[in-house]
Tab-separated table of C-alpha atoms in Angstrom:
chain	number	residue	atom	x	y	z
A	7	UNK	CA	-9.164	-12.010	-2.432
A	8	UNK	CA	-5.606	-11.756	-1.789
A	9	UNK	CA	-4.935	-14.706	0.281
A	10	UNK	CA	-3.461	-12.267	2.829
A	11	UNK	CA	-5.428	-12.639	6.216
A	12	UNK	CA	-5.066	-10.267	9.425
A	13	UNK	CA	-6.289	-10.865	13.025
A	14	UNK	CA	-7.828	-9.184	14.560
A	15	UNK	CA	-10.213	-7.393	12.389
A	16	UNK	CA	-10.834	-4.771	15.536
A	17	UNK	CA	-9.287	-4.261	18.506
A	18	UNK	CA	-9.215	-1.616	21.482
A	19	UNK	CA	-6.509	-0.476	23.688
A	20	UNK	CA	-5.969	2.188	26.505
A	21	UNK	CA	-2.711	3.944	26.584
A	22	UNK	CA	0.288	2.577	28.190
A	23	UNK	CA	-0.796	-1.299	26.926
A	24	UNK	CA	0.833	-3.564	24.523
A	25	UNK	CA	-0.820	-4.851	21.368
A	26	UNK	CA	-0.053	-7.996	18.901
A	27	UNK	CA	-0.985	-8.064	15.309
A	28	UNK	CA	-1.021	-10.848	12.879
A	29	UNK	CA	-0.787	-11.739	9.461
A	30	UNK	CA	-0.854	-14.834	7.269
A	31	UNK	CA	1.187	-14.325	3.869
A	32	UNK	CA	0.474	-15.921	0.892
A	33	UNK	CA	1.982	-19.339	0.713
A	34	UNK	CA	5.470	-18.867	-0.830
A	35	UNK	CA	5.798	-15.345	-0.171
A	36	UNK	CA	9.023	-15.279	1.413
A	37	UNK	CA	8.531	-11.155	2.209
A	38	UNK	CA	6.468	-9.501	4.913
A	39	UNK	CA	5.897	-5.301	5.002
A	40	UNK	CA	3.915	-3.821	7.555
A	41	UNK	CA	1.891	0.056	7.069
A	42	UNK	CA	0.223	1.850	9.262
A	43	UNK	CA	-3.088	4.280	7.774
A	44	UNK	CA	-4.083	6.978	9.939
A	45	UNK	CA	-7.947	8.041	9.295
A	46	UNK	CA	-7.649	9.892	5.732
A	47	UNK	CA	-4.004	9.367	5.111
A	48	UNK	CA	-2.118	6.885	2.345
A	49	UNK	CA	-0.608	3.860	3.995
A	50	UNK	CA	3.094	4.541	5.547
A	51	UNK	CA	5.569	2.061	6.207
A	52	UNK	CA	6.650	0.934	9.312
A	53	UNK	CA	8.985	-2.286	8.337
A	54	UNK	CA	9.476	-5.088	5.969
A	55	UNK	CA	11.096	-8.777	6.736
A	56	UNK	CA	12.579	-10.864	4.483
A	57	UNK	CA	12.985	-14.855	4.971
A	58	UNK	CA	12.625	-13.701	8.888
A	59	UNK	CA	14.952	-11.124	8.850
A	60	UNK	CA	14.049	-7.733	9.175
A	61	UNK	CA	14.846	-6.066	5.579
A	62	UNK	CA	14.114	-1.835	5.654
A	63	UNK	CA	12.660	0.245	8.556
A	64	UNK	CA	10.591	3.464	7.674
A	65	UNK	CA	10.495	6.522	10.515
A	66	UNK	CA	8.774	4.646	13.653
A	67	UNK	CA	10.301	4.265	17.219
A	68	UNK	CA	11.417	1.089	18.281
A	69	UNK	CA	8.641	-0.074	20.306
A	70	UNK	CA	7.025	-1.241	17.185
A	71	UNK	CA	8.469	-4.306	16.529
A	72	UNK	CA	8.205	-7.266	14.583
A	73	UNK	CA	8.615	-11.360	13.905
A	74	UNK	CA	7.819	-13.269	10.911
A	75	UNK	CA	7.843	-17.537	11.110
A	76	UNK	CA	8.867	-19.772	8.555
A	77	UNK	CA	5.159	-20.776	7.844
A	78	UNK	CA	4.120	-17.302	6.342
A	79	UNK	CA	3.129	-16.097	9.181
A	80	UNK	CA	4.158	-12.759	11.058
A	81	UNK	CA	3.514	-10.126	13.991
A	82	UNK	CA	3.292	-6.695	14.528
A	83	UNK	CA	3.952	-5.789	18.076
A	84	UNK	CA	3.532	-2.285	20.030
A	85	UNK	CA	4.932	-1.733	23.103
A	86	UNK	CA	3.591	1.493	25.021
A	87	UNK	CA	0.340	2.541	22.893
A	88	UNK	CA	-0.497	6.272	22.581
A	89	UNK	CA	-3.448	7.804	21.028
A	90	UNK	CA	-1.751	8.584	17.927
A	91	UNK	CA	-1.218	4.644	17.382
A	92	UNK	CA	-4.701	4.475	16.513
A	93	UNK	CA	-5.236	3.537	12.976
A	94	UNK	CA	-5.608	0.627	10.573
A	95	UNK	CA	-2.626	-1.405	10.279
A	96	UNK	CA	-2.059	-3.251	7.155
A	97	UNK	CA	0.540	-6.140	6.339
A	98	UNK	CA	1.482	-6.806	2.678
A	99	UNK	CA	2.988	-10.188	1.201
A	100	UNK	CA	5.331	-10.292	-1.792
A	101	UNK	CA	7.041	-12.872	-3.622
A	102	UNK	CA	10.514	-11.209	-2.661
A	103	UNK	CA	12.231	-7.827	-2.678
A	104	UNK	CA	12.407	-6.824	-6.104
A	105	UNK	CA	10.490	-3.741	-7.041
A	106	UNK	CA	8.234	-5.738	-9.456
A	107	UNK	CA	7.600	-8.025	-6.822
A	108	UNK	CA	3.749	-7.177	-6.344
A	109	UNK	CA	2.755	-6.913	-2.575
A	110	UNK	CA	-0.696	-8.395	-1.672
A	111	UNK	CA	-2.344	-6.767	1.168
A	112	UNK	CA	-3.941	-7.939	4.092
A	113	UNK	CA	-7.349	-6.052	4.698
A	114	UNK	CA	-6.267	-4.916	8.077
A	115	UNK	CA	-6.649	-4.564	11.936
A	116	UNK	CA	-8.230	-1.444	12.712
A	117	UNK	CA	-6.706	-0.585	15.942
A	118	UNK	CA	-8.668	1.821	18.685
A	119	UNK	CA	-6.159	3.259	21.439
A	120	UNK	CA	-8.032	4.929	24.436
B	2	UNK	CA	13.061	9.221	-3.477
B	3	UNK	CA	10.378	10.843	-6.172
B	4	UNK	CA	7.633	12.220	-4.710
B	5	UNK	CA	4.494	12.071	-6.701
B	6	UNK	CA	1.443	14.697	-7.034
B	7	UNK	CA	-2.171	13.263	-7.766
B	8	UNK	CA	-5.424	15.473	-7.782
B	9	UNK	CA	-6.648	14.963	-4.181
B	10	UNK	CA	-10.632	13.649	-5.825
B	11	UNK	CA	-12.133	13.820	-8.694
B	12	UNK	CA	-15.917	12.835	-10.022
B	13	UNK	CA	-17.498	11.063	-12.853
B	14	UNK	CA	-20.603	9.670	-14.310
B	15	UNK	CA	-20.902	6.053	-14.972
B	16	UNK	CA	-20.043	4.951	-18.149
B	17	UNK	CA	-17.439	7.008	-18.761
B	18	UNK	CA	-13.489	6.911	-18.886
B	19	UNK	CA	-11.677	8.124	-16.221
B	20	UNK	CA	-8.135	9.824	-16.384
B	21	UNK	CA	-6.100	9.966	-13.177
B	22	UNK	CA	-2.561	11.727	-13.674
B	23	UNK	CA	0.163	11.719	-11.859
B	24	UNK	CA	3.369	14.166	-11.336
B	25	UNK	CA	6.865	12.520	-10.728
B	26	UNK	CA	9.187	14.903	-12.156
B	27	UNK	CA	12.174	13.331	-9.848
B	28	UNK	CA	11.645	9.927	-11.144
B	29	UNK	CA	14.930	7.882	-11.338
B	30	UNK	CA	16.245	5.499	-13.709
B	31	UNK	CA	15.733	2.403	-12.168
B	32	UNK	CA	11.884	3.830	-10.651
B	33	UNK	CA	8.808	1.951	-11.637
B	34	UNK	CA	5.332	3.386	-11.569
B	35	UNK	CA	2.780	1.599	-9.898
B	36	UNK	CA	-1.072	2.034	-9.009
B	37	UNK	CA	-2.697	1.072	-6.244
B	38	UNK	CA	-6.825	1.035	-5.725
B	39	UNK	CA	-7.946	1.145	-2.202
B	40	UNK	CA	-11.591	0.775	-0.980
B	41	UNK	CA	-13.068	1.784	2.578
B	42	UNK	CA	-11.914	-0.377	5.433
B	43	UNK	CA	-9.748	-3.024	3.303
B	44	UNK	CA	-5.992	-2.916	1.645
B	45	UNK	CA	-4.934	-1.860	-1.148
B	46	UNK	CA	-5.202	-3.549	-4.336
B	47	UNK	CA	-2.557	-3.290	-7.126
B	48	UNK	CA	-3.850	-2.381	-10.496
B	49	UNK	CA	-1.322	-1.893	-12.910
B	50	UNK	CA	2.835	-1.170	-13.035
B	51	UNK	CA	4.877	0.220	-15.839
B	52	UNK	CA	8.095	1.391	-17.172
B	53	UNK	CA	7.521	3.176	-20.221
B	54	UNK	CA	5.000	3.680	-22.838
B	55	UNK	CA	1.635	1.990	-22.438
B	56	UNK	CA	0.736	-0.687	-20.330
B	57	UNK	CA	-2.717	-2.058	-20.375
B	58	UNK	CA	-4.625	-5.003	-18.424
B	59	UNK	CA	-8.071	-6.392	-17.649
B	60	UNK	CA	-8.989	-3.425	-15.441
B	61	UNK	CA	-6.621	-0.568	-16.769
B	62	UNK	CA	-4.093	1.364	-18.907
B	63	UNK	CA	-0.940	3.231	-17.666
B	64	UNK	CA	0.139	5.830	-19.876
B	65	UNK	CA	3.846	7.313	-19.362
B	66	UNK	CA	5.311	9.878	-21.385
B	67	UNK	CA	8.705	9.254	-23.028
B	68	UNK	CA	10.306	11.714	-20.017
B	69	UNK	CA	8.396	9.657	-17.384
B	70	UNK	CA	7.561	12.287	-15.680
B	71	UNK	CA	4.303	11.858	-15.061
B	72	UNK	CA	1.679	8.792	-15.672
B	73	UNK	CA	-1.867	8.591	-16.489
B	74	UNK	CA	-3.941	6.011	-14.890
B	75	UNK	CA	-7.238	5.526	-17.095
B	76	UNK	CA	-10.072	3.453	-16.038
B	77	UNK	CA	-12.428	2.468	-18.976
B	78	UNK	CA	-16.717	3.409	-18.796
B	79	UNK	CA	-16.456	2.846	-14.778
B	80	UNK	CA	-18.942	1.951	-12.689
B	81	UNK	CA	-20.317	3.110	-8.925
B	82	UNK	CA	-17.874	-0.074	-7.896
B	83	UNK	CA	-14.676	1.866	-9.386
B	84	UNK	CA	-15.431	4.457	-6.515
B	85	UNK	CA	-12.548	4.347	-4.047
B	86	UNK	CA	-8.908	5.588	-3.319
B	87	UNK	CA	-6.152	5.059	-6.166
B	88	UNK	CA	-2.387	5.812	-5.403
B	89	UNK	CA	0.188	6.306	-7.637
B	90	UNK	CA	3.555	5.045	-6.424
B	91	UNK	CA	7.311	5.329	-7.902
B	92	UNK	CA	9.862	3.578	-6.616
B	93	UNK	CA	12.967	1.347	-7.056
B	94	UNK	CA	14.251	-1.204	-4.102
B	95	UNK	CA	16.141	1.890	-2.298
B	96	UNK	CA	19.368	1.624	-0.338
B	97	UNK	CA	17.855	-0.639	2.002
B	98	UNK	CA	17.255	-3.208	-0.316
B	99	UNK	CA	13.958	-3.336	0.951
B	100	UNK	CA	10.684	-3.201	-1.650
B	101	UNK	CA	8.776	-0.691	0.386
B	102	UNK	CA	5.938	1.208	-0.843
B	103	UNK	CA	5.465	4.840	-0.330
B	104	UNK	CA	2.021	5.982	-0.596
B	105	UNK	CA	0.579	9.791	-0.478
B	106	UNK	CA	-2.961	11.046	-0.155
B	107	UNK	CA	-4.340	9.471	-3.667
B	108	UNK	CA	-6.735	10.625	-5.389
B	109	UNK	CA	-10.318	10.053	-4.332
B	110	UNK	CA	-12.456	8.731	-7.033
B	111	UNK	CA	-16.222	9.415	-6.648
B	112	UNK	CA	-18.493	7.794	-9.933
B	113	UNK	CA	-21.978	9.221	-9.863
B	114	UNK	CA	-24.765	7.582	-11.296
């Protein structure tokens, strides 16, 4: 166990609707990265935040967004779901920002967009 | 960044060792090399990171060349429970300062009985 949680563990959309995803760090871990994995493919990385700032951004649109609290906790949000958002989306904790800085992950929200 | 080639699955009998290389011929200075192990429906799981030469834990040994240009992930007599997804990542922080992980395919490990 990685002491990274996610909720929901499923969850189904239609297109057009809005979706929230959380994630509970590990206590400490001042560094939250989100990934999305379509069916097949390696994890890619949608954003990371640092002490609730975000802290990188890898090639998604802005209606995924995001939010991390001071008590570990953190959100994925996407606005205007299309069938290609379907997928399992992963969070990851880390100590900080350092390369060395292993990241724990969540095991996921498999997400379902109709 | 340096991309990184794996074998896209490979299969072995239990018992044995298992050798997964990986190419990173654009590796930079300041790159680490990392391996991830992934199972069906859950998140990765880090296995092992190195530098240079050998690295070697409960679970695993890294092997990297003197040139780092590639790495050899090698998983001692597995078992049907070593069968999942393993990634090999290189990277550094990056201009955005940001730790971010970039994965490719991996390679699928299948262990036959």
């Amino acid at each position: 166990e990685t002491g990274v949680t996610q909720s929901p563990t499923h969850l189904i959309k239609t297109r057009g609707q809005q979706v929230t995803l959380r994630c509970s760090s590990q206590s400490g871990h001042n560094t939250v990265s989100w990934y999305q994995q379509a069916l097949g493919q390696g994890p890619q990385f949608i954003f990371q935040y640092y002490r609730e700032e975000e802290n990188g951004r890898g090639n998604f649109p802005p209606r995924f967004s995001g939010l991390q609290f001071p008590n570990y906790s953190s959100e994925l949000n996407v606005n205007a779901l299309e069938l290609d958002d379907s997928a399992l989306y992963l969070c990851a904790s880390s100590l900080a920002v350092a390369s060395t800085d292993t990241q724990y992950f969540g095991p996921g929200t498999r997400l379902t967009v109709l | 960044l340096a991309k990184t080639t794996q074998p896209i699955s490979m299969d072995s009998y239990e018992g044995q060792e298992v050798n997964i290389t990986c190419s990173h011929n654009n590796i930079a200075t300041n790159d680490y090399i990392t391996w991830y192990q992934q199972f069906p429906s859950q998140g990765p799981r880090f296995i092992i990171q190195g530098y240079k030469t050998k690295v070697t834990n409960e679970v695993a040994s890294l092997f990297i060349p003197a040139d780092r240009k590639s790495s050899t992930l090698s998983l001692p007599r597995v078992s049907l429970s070593d069968t999942a997804v393993y990634y090999c990542l290189v990277g550094d922080i990056g201009q955005t300062g940001a730790n971010n992980l970039f994965f490719g395919t991996g390679t699928r490990l299948t262990v036959i009985p």
